[in-house]
Amino acid sequence: MKRFKSDEIATQFVSDFGMTLELFIDTGNEAIDESVDYPLLKFYADEESEDKFVEFWSGKELVQIPVSKLREALELVDKEVHSEAWFEKNVFRDIEST
């Protein structure tokens, strides 16, 4: 697994009027002195409803999900997702003390 740091990830509009937004990483190849922008996620608006979707690869398939669902998940991440060390310190320690 490769974990990227915040400063290695950027956003860019890939159409003239902002119809698509990409979250990407710059994967410079020093051997040939080139950079390649590698998109991680792309964001689109539906042609008829203007609903927003995020597009990414899942397994071997390109999928799009509503941005609203991604937003809900990100809100839950801030509140409910913690590291194993956090659980050891804040949850399991309390259970072992009783």
PDB file of N, CA and C in Angstrom:
ATOM      1  N   MET A   1       0.848  -1.179   0.000  1.00  0.00           N
ATOM      2  CA  MET A   1       0.000   0.000   0.000  1.00  0.00           C
ATOM      3  C   MET A   1       0.888   1.235   0.000  1.00  0.00           C
ATOM      4  N   LYS A   2       0.512   2.204  -0.779  1.00  0.00           N
ATOM      5  CA  LYS A   2       1.196   3.488  -0.812  1.00  0.00           C
ATOM      6  C   LYS A   2       0.273   4.522  -0.208  1.00  0.00           C
ATOM      7  N   ARG A   3       0.738   5.220   0.835  1.00  0.00           N
ATOM      8  CA  ARG A   3      -0.042   6.284   1.461  1.00  0.00           C
ATOM      9  C   ARG A   3       0.589   7.614   1.066  1.00  0.00           C
ATOM     10  N   PHE A   4      -0.207   8.480   0.464  1.00  0.00           N
ATOM     11  CA  PHE A   4       0.285   9.782   0.027  1.00  0.00           C
ATOM     12  C   PHE A   4       0.065  10.825   1.104  1.00  0.00           C
ATOM     13  N   LYS A   5       0.947  11.794   1.157  1.00  0.00           N
ATOM     14  CA  LYS A   5       0.828  12.924   2.075  1.00  0.00           C
ATOM     15  C   LYS A   5      -0.008  14.011   1.413  1.00  0.00           C
ATOM     16  N   SER A   6      -0.552  14.902   2.229  1.00  0.00           N
ATOM     17  CA  SER A   6      -1.415  15.971   1.706  1.00  0.00           C
ATOM     18  C   SER A   6      -0.732  16.791   0.627  1.00  0.00           C
ATOM     19  N   ASP A   7       0.556  17.081   0.801  1.00  0.00           N
ATOM     20  CA  ASP A   7       1.239  17.928  -0.183  1.00  0.00           C
ATOM     21  C   ASP A   7       1.559  17.205  -1.488  1.00  0.00           C
ATOM     22  N   GLU A   8       1.288  15.908  -1.567  1.00  0.00           N
ATOM     23  CA  GLU A   8       1.491  15.144  -2.799  1.00  0.00           C
ATOM     24  C   GLU A   8       0.213  15.047  -3.637  1.00  0.00           C
ATOM     25  N   ILE A   9      -0.883  15.566  -3.107  1.00  0.00           N
ATOM     26  CA  ILE A   9      -2.184  15.467  -3.765  1.00  0.00           C
ATOM     27  C   ILE A   9      -2.668  16.871  -4.099  1.00  0.00           C
ATOM     28  N   ALA A  10      -3.212  17.027  -5.285  1.00  0.00           N
ATOM     29  CA  ALA A  10      -3.701  18.340  -5.713  1.00  0.00           C
ATOM     30  C   ALA A  10      -5.026  18.169  -6.453  1.00  0.00           C
ATOM     31  N   THR A  11      -5.676  19.289  -6.712  1.00  0.00           N
ATOM     32  CA  THR A  11      -6.899  19.283  -7.503  1.00  0.00           C
ATOM     33  C   THR A  11      -6.668  20.116  -8.755  1.00  0.00           C
ATOM     34  N   GLN A  12      -7.398  19.764  -9.796  1.00  0.00           N
ATOM     35  CA  GLN A  12      -7.348  20.554 -11.024  1.00  0.00           C
ATOM     36  C   GLN A  12      -8.651  20.379 -11.787  1.00  0.00           C
ATOM     37  N   PHE A  13      -9.074  21.456 -12.452  1.00  0.00           N
ATOM     38  CA  PHE A  13     -10.206  21.359 -13.369  1.00  0.00           C
ATOM     39  C   PHE A  13      -9.658  20.867 -14.692  1.00  0.00           C
ATOM     40  N   VAL A  14     -10.317  19.888 -15.290  1.00  0.00           N
ATOM     41  CA  VAL A  14      -9.806  19.298 -16.518  1.00  0.00           C
ATOM     42  C   VAL A  14     -10.656  19.635 -17.734  1.00  0.00           C
ATOM     43  N   SER A  15     -11.556  20.578 -17.584  1.00  0.00           N
ATOM     44  CA  SER A  15     -12.313  21.069 -18.730  1.00  0.00           C
ATOM     45  C   SER A  15     -12.280  22.595 -18.678  1.00  0.00           C
ATOM     46  N   ASP A  16     -12.635  23.223 -19.758  1.00  0.00           N
ATOM     47  CA  ASP A  16     -12.517  24.669 -19.859  1.00  0.00           C
ATOM     48  C   ASP A  16     -13.346  25.432 -18.834  1.00  0.00           C
ATOM     49  N   PHE A  17     -14.506  24.914 -18.489  1.00  0.00           N
ATOM     50  CA  PHE A  17     -15.414  25.668 -17.645  1.00  0.00           C
ATOM     51  C   PHE A  17     -15.653  25.019 -16.286  1.00  0.00           C
ATOM     52  N   GLY A  18     -14.791  24.111 -15.868  1.00  0.00           N
ATOM     53  CA  GLY A  18     -14.973  23.471 -14.579  1.00  0.00           C
ATOM     54  C   GLY A  18     -16.018  22.384 -14.576  1.00  0.00           C
ATOM     55  N   MET A  19     -16.228  21.730 -15.717  1.00  0.00           N
ATOM     56  CA  MET A  19     -17.226  20.666 -15.760  1.00  0.00           C
ATOM     57  C   MET A  19     -16.730  19.394 -15.087  1.00  0.00           C
ATOM     58  N   THR A  20     -15.426  19.253 -14.921  1.00  0.00           N
ATOM     59  CA  THR A  20     -14.846  18.090 -14.258  1.00  0.00           C
ATOM     60  C   THR A  20     -13.731  18.558 -13.341  1.00  0.00           C
ATOM     61  N   LEU A  21     -13.717  18.024 -12.143  1.00  0.00           N
ATOM     62  CA  LEU A  21     -12.656  18.309 -11.187  1.00  0.00           C
ATOM     63  C   LEU A  21     -11.963  16.999 -10.862  1.00  0.00           C
ATOM     64  N   GLU A  22     -10.631  17.002 -10.834  1.00  0.00           N
ATOM     65  CA  GLU A  22      -9.865  15.804 -10.488  1.00  0.00           C
ATOM     66  C   GLU A  22      -9.088  16.027  -9.204  1.00  0.00           C
ATOM     67  N   LEU A  23      -9.011  14.983  -8.421  1.00  0.00           N
ATOM     68  CA  LEU A  23      -8.072  14.897  -7.316  1.00  0.00           C
ATOM     69  C   LEU A  23      -6.971  13.994  -7.841  1.00  0.00           C
ATOM     70  N   PHE A  24      -5.723  14.483  -7.884  1.00  0.00           N
ATOM     71  CA  PHE A  24      -4.674  13.716  -8.546  1.00  0.00           C
ATOM     72  C   PHE A  24      -3.366  13.757  -7.777  1.00  0.00           C
ATOM     73  N   ILE A  25      -2.487  12.831  -8.149  1.00  0.00           N
ATOM     74  CA  ILE A  25      -1.127  12.815  -7.631  1.00  0.00           C
ATOM     75  C   ILE A  25      -0.187  13.030  -8.804  1.00  0.00           C
ATOM     76  N   ASP A  26       0.932  13.676  -8.522  1.00  0.00           N
ATOM     77  CA  ASP A  26       1.957  13.895  -9.538  1.00  0.00           C
ATOM     78  C   ASP A  26       3.009  12.812  -9.352  1.00  0.00           C
ATOM     79  N   THR A  27       3.165  11.963 -10.352  1.00  0.00           N
ATOM     80  CA  THR A  27       4.102  10.843 -10.252  1.00  0.00           C
ATOM     81  C   THR A  27       5.285  11.083 -11.163  1.00  0.00           C
ATOM     82  N   GLY A  28       6.164  11.978 -10.770  1.00  0.00           N
ATOM     83  CA  GLY A  28       7.326  12.294 -11.588  1.00  0.00           C
ATOM     84  C   GLY A  28       8.222  11.090 -11.796  1.00  0.00           C
ATOM     85  N   ASN A  29       8.704  10.928 -13.002  1.00  0.00           N
ATOM     86  CA  ASN A  29       9.621   9.851 -13.326  1.00  0.00           C
ATOM     87  C   ASN A  29      10.982  10.476 -13.584  1.00  0.00           C
ATOM     88  N   GLU A  30      11.855  10.437 -12.587  1.00  0.00           N
ATOM     89  CA  GLU A  30      13.143  11.106 -12.689  1.00  0.00           C
ATOM     90  C   GLU A  30      14.028  10.492 -13.773  1.00  0.00           C
ATOM     91  N   ALA A  31      13.832   9.223 -14.102  1.00  0.00           N
ATOM     92  CA  ALA A  31      14.662   8.566 -15.109  1.00  0.00           C
ATOM     93  C   ALA A  31      14.492   9.211 -16.480  1.00  0.00           C
ATOM     94  N   ILE A  32      13.288   9.662 -16.785  1.00  0.00           N
ATOM     95  CA  ILE A  32      13.062  10.300 -18.083  1.00  0.00           C
ATOM     96  C   ILE A  32      12.632  11.756 -17.924  1.00  0.00           C
ATOM     97  N   ASP A  33      12.728  12.284 -16.706  1.00  0.00           N
ATOM     98  CA  ASP A  33      12.446  13.685 -16.417  1.00  0.00           C
ATOM     99  C   ASP A  33      11.052  14.104 -16.884  1.00  0.00           C
ATOM    100  N   GLU A  34      10.078  13.269 -16.578  1.00  0.00           N
ATOM    101  CA  GLU A  34       8.700  13.591 -16.924  1.00  0.00           C
ATOM    102  C   GLU A  34       7.809  13.463 -15.698  1.00  0.00           C
ATOM    103  N   SER A  35       6.701  14.160 -15.733  1.00  0.00           N
ATOM    104  CA  SER A  35       5.675  14.037 -14.711  1.00  0.00           C
ATOM    105  C   SER A  35       4.404  13.533 -15.349  1.00  0.00           C
ATOM    106  N   VAL A  36       3.679  12.745 -14.617  1.00  0.00           N
ATOM    107  CA  VAL A  36       2.393  12.254 -15.086  1.00  0.00           C
ATOM    108  C   VAL A  36       1.366  12.567 -14.014  1.00  0.00           C
ATOM    109  N   ASP A  37       0.298  13.229 -14.381  1.00  0.00           N
ATOM    110  CA  ASP A  37      -0.791  13.463 -13.445  1.00  0.00           C
ATOM    111  C   ASP A  37      -1.655  12.219 -13.429  1.00  0.00           C
ATOM    112  N   TYR A  38      -1.762  11.595 -12.280  1.00  0.00           N
ATOM    113  CA  TYR A  38      -2.524  10.361 -12.148  1.00  0.00           C
ATOM    114  C   TYR A  38      -3.797  10.660 -11.370  1.00  0.00           C
ATOM    115  N   PRO A  39      -4.966  10.648 -12.017  1.00  0.00           N
ATOM    116  CA  PRO A  39      -6.196  10.984 -11.288  1.00  0.00           C
ATOM    117  C   PRO A  39      -6.597   9.879 -10.309  1.00  0.00           C
ATOM    118  N   LEU A  40      -6.917  10.292  -9.103  1.00  0.00           N
ATOM    119  CA  LEU A  40      -7.429   9.373  -8.093  1.00  0.00           C
ATOM    120  C   LEU A  40      -8.954   9.353  -8.122  1.00  0.00           C
ATOM    121  N   LEU A  41      -9.530  10.536  -8.195  1.00  0.00           N
ATOM    122  CA  LEU A  41     -10.983  10.703  -8.223  1.00  0.00           C
ATOM    123  C   LEU A  41     -11.324  11.780  -9.236  1.00  0.00           C
ATOM    124  N   LYS A  42     -12.478  11.627  -9.880  1.00  0.00           N
ATOM    125  CA  LYS A  42     -12.993  12.680 -10.748  1.00  0.00           C
ATOM    126  C   LYS A  42     -14.408  13.011 -10.298  1.00  0.00           C
ATOM    127  N   PHE A  43     -14.761  14.264 -10.380  1.00  0.00           N
ATOM    128  CA  PHE A  43     -16.078  14.731  -9.974  1.00  0.00           C
ATOM    129  C   PHE A  43     -16.812  15.283 -11.198  1.00  0.00           C
ATOM    130  N   TYR A  44     -18.075  14.883 -11.341  1.00  0.00           N
ATOM    131  CA  TYR A  44     -18.898  15.280 -12.476  1.00  0.00           C
ATOM    132  C   TYR A  44     -20.260  15.773 -11.999  1.00  0.00           C
ATOM    133  N   ALA A  45     -20.918  16.555 -12.854  1.00  0.00           N
ATOM    134  CA  ALA A  45     -22.312  16.930 -12.642  1.00  0.00           C
ATOM    135  C   ALA A  45     -23.151  16.229 -13.705  1.00  0.00           C
ATOM    136  N   ASP A  46     -24.296  15.680 -13.287  1.00  0.00           N
ATOM    137  CA  ASP A  46     -25.206  15.026 -14.221  1.00  0.00           C
ATOM    138  C   ASP A  46     -25.766  16.051 -15.207  1.00  0.00           C
ATOM    139  N   GLU A  47     -25.857  15.661 -16.459  1.00  0.00           N
ATOM    140  CA  GLU A  47     -26.310  16.557 -17.524  1.00  0.00           C
ATOM    141  C   GLU A  47     -27.727  17.082 -17.310  1.00  0.00           C
ATOM    142  N   GLU A  48     -28.609  16.280 -16.748  1.00  0.00           N
ATOM    143  CA  GLU A  48     -29.998  16.695 -16.606  1.00  0.00           C
ATOM    144  C   GLU A  48     -30.324  17.247 -15.227  1.00  0.00           C
ATOM    145  N   SER A  49     -29.850  16.581 -14.182  1.00  0.00           N
ATOM    146  CA  SER A  49     -30.258  16.953 -12.822  1.00  0.00           C
ATOM    147  C   SER A  49     -29.267  17.854 -12.095  1.00  0.00           C
ATOM    148  N   GLU A  50     -28.032  17.958 -12.609  1.00  0.00           N
ATOM    149  CA  GLU A  50     -26.946  18.681 -11.938  1.00  0.00           C
ATOM    150  C   GLU A  50     -26.512  17.995 -10.641  1.00  0.00           C
ATOM    151  N   ASP A  51     -27.002  16.775 -10.373  1.00  0.00           N
ATOM    152  CA  ASP A  51     -26.500  16.016  -9.227  1.00  0.00           C
ATOM    153  C   ASP A  51     -25.015  15.760  -9.450  1.00  0.00           C
ATOM    154  N   LYS A  52     -24.262  15.801  -8.367  1.00  0.00           N
ATOM    155  CA  LYS A  52     -22.810  15.625  -8.455  1.00  0.00           C
ATOM    156  C   LYS A  52     -22.438  14.179  -8.132  1.00  0.00           C
ATOM    157  N   PHE A  53     -21.462  13.654  -8.888  1.00  0.00           N
ATOM    158  CA  PHE A  53     -20.979  12.293  -8.716  1.00  0.00           C
ATOM    159  C   PHE A  53     -19.463  12.287  -8.630  1.00  0.00           C
ATOM    160  N   VAL A  54     -18.941  11.326  -7.877  1.00  0.00           N
ATOM    161  CA  VAL A  54     -17.501  11.106  -7.837  1.00  0.00           C
ATOM    162  C   VAL A  54     -17.231   9.781  -8.543  1.00  0.00           C
ATOM    163  N   GLU A  55     -16.188   9.776  -9.380  1.00  0.00           N
ATOM    164  CA  GLU A  55     -15.860   8.608 -10.190  1.00  0.00           C
ATOM    165  C   GLU A  55     -14.489   8.082  -9.772  1.00  0.00           C
ATOM    166  N   PHE A  56     -14.400   6.742  -9.658  1.00  0.00           N
ATOM    167  CA  PHE A  56     -13.129   6.111  -9.299  1.00  0.00           C
ATOM    168  C   PHE A  56     -13.158   4.658  -9.743  1.00  0.00           C
ATOM    169  N   TRP A  57     -11.981   4.023  -9.720  1.00  0.00           N
ATOM    170  CA  TRP A  57     -11.884   2.609 -10.063  1.00  0.00           C
ATOM    171  C   TRP A  57     -12.168   1.777  -8.826  1.00  0.00           C
ATOM    172  N   SER A  58     -13.025   0.797  -8.971  1.00  0.00           N
ATOM    173  CA  SER A  58     -13.321  -0.152  -7.908  1.00  0.00           C
ATOM    174  C   SER A  58     -13.120  -1.547  -8.486  1.00  0.00           C
ATOM    175  N   GLY A  59     -12.061  -2.184  -8.065  1.00  0.00           N
ATOM    176  CA  GLY A  59     -11.734  -3.464  -8.676  1.00  0.00           C
ATOM    177  C   GLY A  59     -11.312  -3.233 -10.108  1.00  0.00           C
ATOM    178  N   LYS A  60     -12.053  -3.820 -11.038  1.00  0.00           N
ATOM    179  CA  LYS A  60     -11.740  -3.661 -12.459  1.00  0.00           C
ATOM    180  C   LYS A  60     -12.764  -2.784 -13.166  1.00  0.00           C
ATOM    181  N   GLU A  61     -13.574  -2.059 -12.396  1.00  0.00           N
ATOM    182  CA  GLU A  61     -14.672  -1.316 -12.996  1.00  0.00           C
ATOM    183  C   GLU A  61     -14.635   0.154 -12.561  1.00  0.00           C
ATOM    184  N   LEU A  62     -14.933   1.034 -13.492  1.00  0.00           N
ATOM    185  CA  LEU A  62     -15.075   2.446 -13.207  1.00  0.00           C
ATOM    186  C   LEU A  62     -16.484   2.671 -12.684  1.00  0.00           C
ATOM    187  N   VAL A  63     -16.609   3.290 -11.505  1.00  0.00           N
ATOM    188  CA  VAL A  63     -17.920   3.501 -10.901  1.00  0.00           C
ATOM    189  C   VAL A  63     -18.102   4.971 -10.558  1.00  0.00           C
ATOM    190  N   GLN A  64     -19.346   5.389 -10.452  1.00  0.00           N
ATOM    191  CA  GLN A  64     -19.697   6.728  -9.995  1.00  0.00           C
ATOM    192  C   GLN A  64     -20.687   6.594  -8.854  1.00  0.00           C
ATOM    193  N   ILE A  65     -20.447   7.362  -7.787  1.00  0.00           N
ATOM    194  CA  ILE A  65     -21.380   7.395  -6.660  1.00  0.00           C
ATOM    195  C   ILE A  65     -21.746   8.852  -6.386  1.00  0.00           C
ATOM    196  N   PRO A  66     -22.913   9.090  -5.799  1.00  0.00           N
ATOM    197  CA  PRO A  66     -23.306  10.463  -5.493  1.00  0.00           C
ATOM    198  C   PRO A  66     -22.339  11.110  -4.496  1.00  0.00           C
ATOM    199  N   VAL A  67     -21.971  12.355  -4.752  1.00  0.00           N
ATOM    200  CA  VAL A  67     -21.100  13.092  -3.848  1.00  0.00           C
ATOM    201  C   VAL A  67     -21.754  13.217  -2.473  1.00  0.00           C
ATOM    202  N   SER A  68     -23.078  13.284  -2.428  1.00  0.00           N
ATOM    203  CA  SER A  68     -23.776  13.390  -1.145  1.00  0.00           C
ATOM    204  C   SER A  68     -23.455  12.199  -0.241  1.00  0.00           C
ATOM    205  N   LYS A  69     -23.353  10.998  -0.825  1.00  0.00           N
ATOM    206  CA  LYS A  69     -23.007   9.811  -0.040  1.00  0.00           C
ATOM    207  C   LYS A  69     -21.555   9.864   0.432  1.00  0.00           C
ATOM    208  N   LEU A  70     -20.677  10.362  -0.413  1.00  0.00           N
ATOM    209  CA  LEU A  70     -19.280  10.538  -0.015  1.00  0.00           C
ATOM    210  C   LEU A  70     -19.181  11.550   1.122  1.00  0.00           C
ATOM    211  N   ARG A  71     -19.926  12.628   1.023  1.00  0.00           N
ATOM    212  CA  ARG A  71     -19.936  13.658   2.072  1.00  0.00           C
ATOM    213  C   ARG A  71     -20.423  13.067   3.406  1.00  0.00           C
ATOM    214  N   GLU A  72     -21.488  12.257   3.358  1.00  0.00           N
ATOM    215  CA  GLU A  72     -21.994  11.602   4.576  1.00  0.00           C
ATOM    216  C   GLU A  72     -20.919  10.714   5.197  1.00  0.00           C
ATOM    217  N   ALA A  73     -20.232   9.957   4.359  1.00  0.00           N
ATOM    218  CA  ALA A  73     -19.180   9.068   4.864  1.00  0.00           C
ATOM    219  C   ALA A  73     -18.042   9.868   5.486  1.00  0.00           C
ATOM    220  N   LEU A  74     -17.657  10.974   4.863  1.00  0.00           N
ATOM    221  CA  LEU A  74     -16.565  11.789   5.408  1.00  0.00           C
ATOM    222  C   LEU A  74     -16.938  12.405   6.758  1.00  0.00           C
ATOM    223  N   GLU A  75     -18.187  12.781   6.923  1.00  0.00           N
ATOM    224  CA  GLU A  75     -18.640  13.295   8.221  1.00  0.00           C
ATOM    225  C   GLU A  75     -18.556  12.214   9.295  1.00  0.00           C
ATOM    226  N   LEU A  76     -18.933  10.986   8.947  1.00  0.00           N
ATOM    227  CA  LEU A  76     -18.833   9.877   9.896  1.00  0.00           C
ATOM    228  C   LEU A  76     -17.383   9.551  10.226  1.00  0.00           C
ATOM    229  N   VAL A  77     -16.506   9.654   9.239  1.00  0.00           N
ATOM    230  CA  VAL A  77     -15.083   9.390   9.470  1.00  0.00           C
ATOM    231  C   VAL A  77     -14.559  10.279  10.594  1.00  0.00           C
ATOM    232  N   ASP A  78     -14.871  11.572  10.533  1.00  0.00           N
ATOM    233  CA  ASP A  78     -14.384  12.501  11.560  1.00  0.00           C
ATOM    234  C   ASP A  78     -14.862  12.126  12.956  1.00  0.00           C
ATOM    235  N   LYS A  79     -16.073  11.607  13.052  1.00  0.00           N
ATOM    236  CA  LYS A  79     -16.653  11.305  14.357  1.00  0.00           C
ATOM    237  C   LYS A  79     -16.361   9.894  14.847  1.00  0.00           C
ATOM    238  N   GLU A  80     -16.343   8.917  13.954  1.00  0.00           N
ATOM    239  CA  GLU A  80     -16.409   7.524  14.378  1.00  0.00           C
ATOM    240  C   GLU A  80     -15.201   6.647  14.061  1.00  0.00           C
ATOM    241  N   VAL A  81     -14.320   7.063  13.172  1.00  0.00           N
ATOM    242  CA  VAL A  81     -13.202   6.202  12.775  1.00  0.00           C
ATOM    243  C   VAL A  81     -11.954   6.594  13.556  1.00  0.00           C
ATOM    244  N   HIS A  82     -11.352   5.607  14.206  1.00  0.00           N
ATOM    245  CA  HIS A  82     -10.156   5.833  15.021  1.00  0.00           C
ATOM    246  C   HIS A  82      -9.151   4.714  14.767  1.00  0.00           C
ATOM    247  N   SER A  83      -7.931   4.959  15.143  1.00  0.00           N
ATOM    248  CA  SER A  83      -6.880   3.959  14.972  1.00  0.00           C
ATOM    249  C   SER A  83      -7.001   2.862  16.036  1.00  0.00           C
ATOM    250  N   GLU A  84      -6.303   1.782  15.790  1.00  0.00           N
ATOM    251  CA  GLU A  84      -6.274   0.691  16.765  1.00  0.00           C
ATOM    252  C   GLU A  84      -5.697   1.184  18.095  1.00  0.00           C
ATOM    253  N   ALA A  85      -4.668   2.031  18.031  1.00  0.00           N
ATOM    254  CA  ALA A  85      -4.065   2.581  19.254  1.00  0.00           C
ATOM    255  C   ALA A  85      -5.077   3.413  20.041  1.00  0.00           C
ATOM    256  N   TRP A  86      -5.910   4.165  19.346  1.00  0.00           N
ATOM    257  CA  TRP A  86      -6.931   4.971  20.015  1.00  0.00           C
ATOM    258  C   TRP A  86      -7.907   4.073  20.756  1.00  0.00           C
ATOM    259  N   PHE A  87      -8.354   2.979  20.108  1.00  0.00           N
ATOM    260  CA  PHE A  87      -9.274   2.053  20.768  1.00  0.00           C
ATOM    261  C   PHE A  87      -8.621   1.394  21.969  1.00  0.00           C
ATOM    262  N   GLU A  88      -7.359   1.008  21.849  1.00  0.00           N
ATOM    263  CA  GLU A  88      -6.643   0.416  22.992  1.00  0.00           C
ATOM    264  C   GLU A  88      -6.624   1.377  24.169  1.00  0.00           C
ATOM    265  N   LYS A  89      -6.368   2.637  23.905  1.00  0.00           N
ATOM    266  CA  LYS A  89      -6.256   3.641  24.971  1.00  0.00           C
ATOM    267  C   LYS A  89      -7.611   4.056  25.528  1.00  0.00           C
ATOM    268  N   ASN A  90      -8.614   4.196  24.667  1.00  0.00           N
ATOM    269  CA  ASN A  90      -9.879   4.794  25.084  1.00  0.00           C
ATOM    270  C   ASN A  90     -11.033   3.829  25.291  1.00  0.00           C
ATOM    271  N   VAL A  91     -10.953   2.638  24.764  1.00  0.00           N
ATOM    272  CA  VAL A  91     -12.062   1.700  24.886  1.00  0.00           C
ATOM    273  C   VAL A  91     -11.637   0.461  25.653  1.00  0.00           C
ATOM    274  N   PHE A  92     -10.653  -0.239  25.150  1.00  0.00           N
ATOM    275  CA  PHE A  92     -10.283  -1.516  25.740  1.00  0.00           C
ATOM    276  C   PHE A  92      -9.635  -1.362  27.108  1.00  0.00           C
ATOM    277  N   ARG A  93      -8.911  -0.281  27.339  1.00  0.00           N
ATOM    278  CA  ARG A  93      -8.319  -0.020  28.648  1.00  0.00           C
ATOM    279  C   ARG A  93      -9.406   0.099  29.705  1.00  0.00           C
ATOM    280  N   ASP A  94     -10.496   0.804  29.375  1.00  0.00           N
ATOM    281  CA  ASP A  94     -11.619   0.965  30.302  1.00  0.00           C
ATOM    282  C   ASP A  94     -12.272  -0.380  30.607  1.00  0.00           C
ATOM    283  N   ILE A  95     -12.363  -1.256  29.614  1.00  0.00           N
ATOM    284  CA  ILE A  95     -12.967  -2.584  29.823  1.00  0.00           C
ATOM    285  C   ILE A  95     -12.081  -3.421  30.731  1.00  0.00           C
ATOM    286  N   GLU A  96     -10.764  -3.377  30.531  1.00  0.00           N
ATOM    287  CA  GLU A  96      -9.836  -4.152  31.331  1.00  0.00           C
ATOM    288  C   GLU A  96      -9.784  -3.667  32.782  1.00  0.00           C
ATOM    289  N   SER A  97     -10.075  -2.358  33.010  1.00  0.00           N
ATOM    290  CA  SER A  97     -10.036  -1.797  34.372  1.00  0.00           C
ATOM    291  C   SER A  97     -11.210  -2.228  35.219  1.00  0.00           C
ATOM    292  N   THR A  98     -12.317  -2.639  34.585  1.00  0.00           N
ATOM    293  CA  THR A  98     -13.506  -3.004  35.372  1.00  0.00           C
ATOM    294  C   THR A  98     -13.540  -4.440  35.734  1.00  0.00           C
TER     295      THR A  98
END
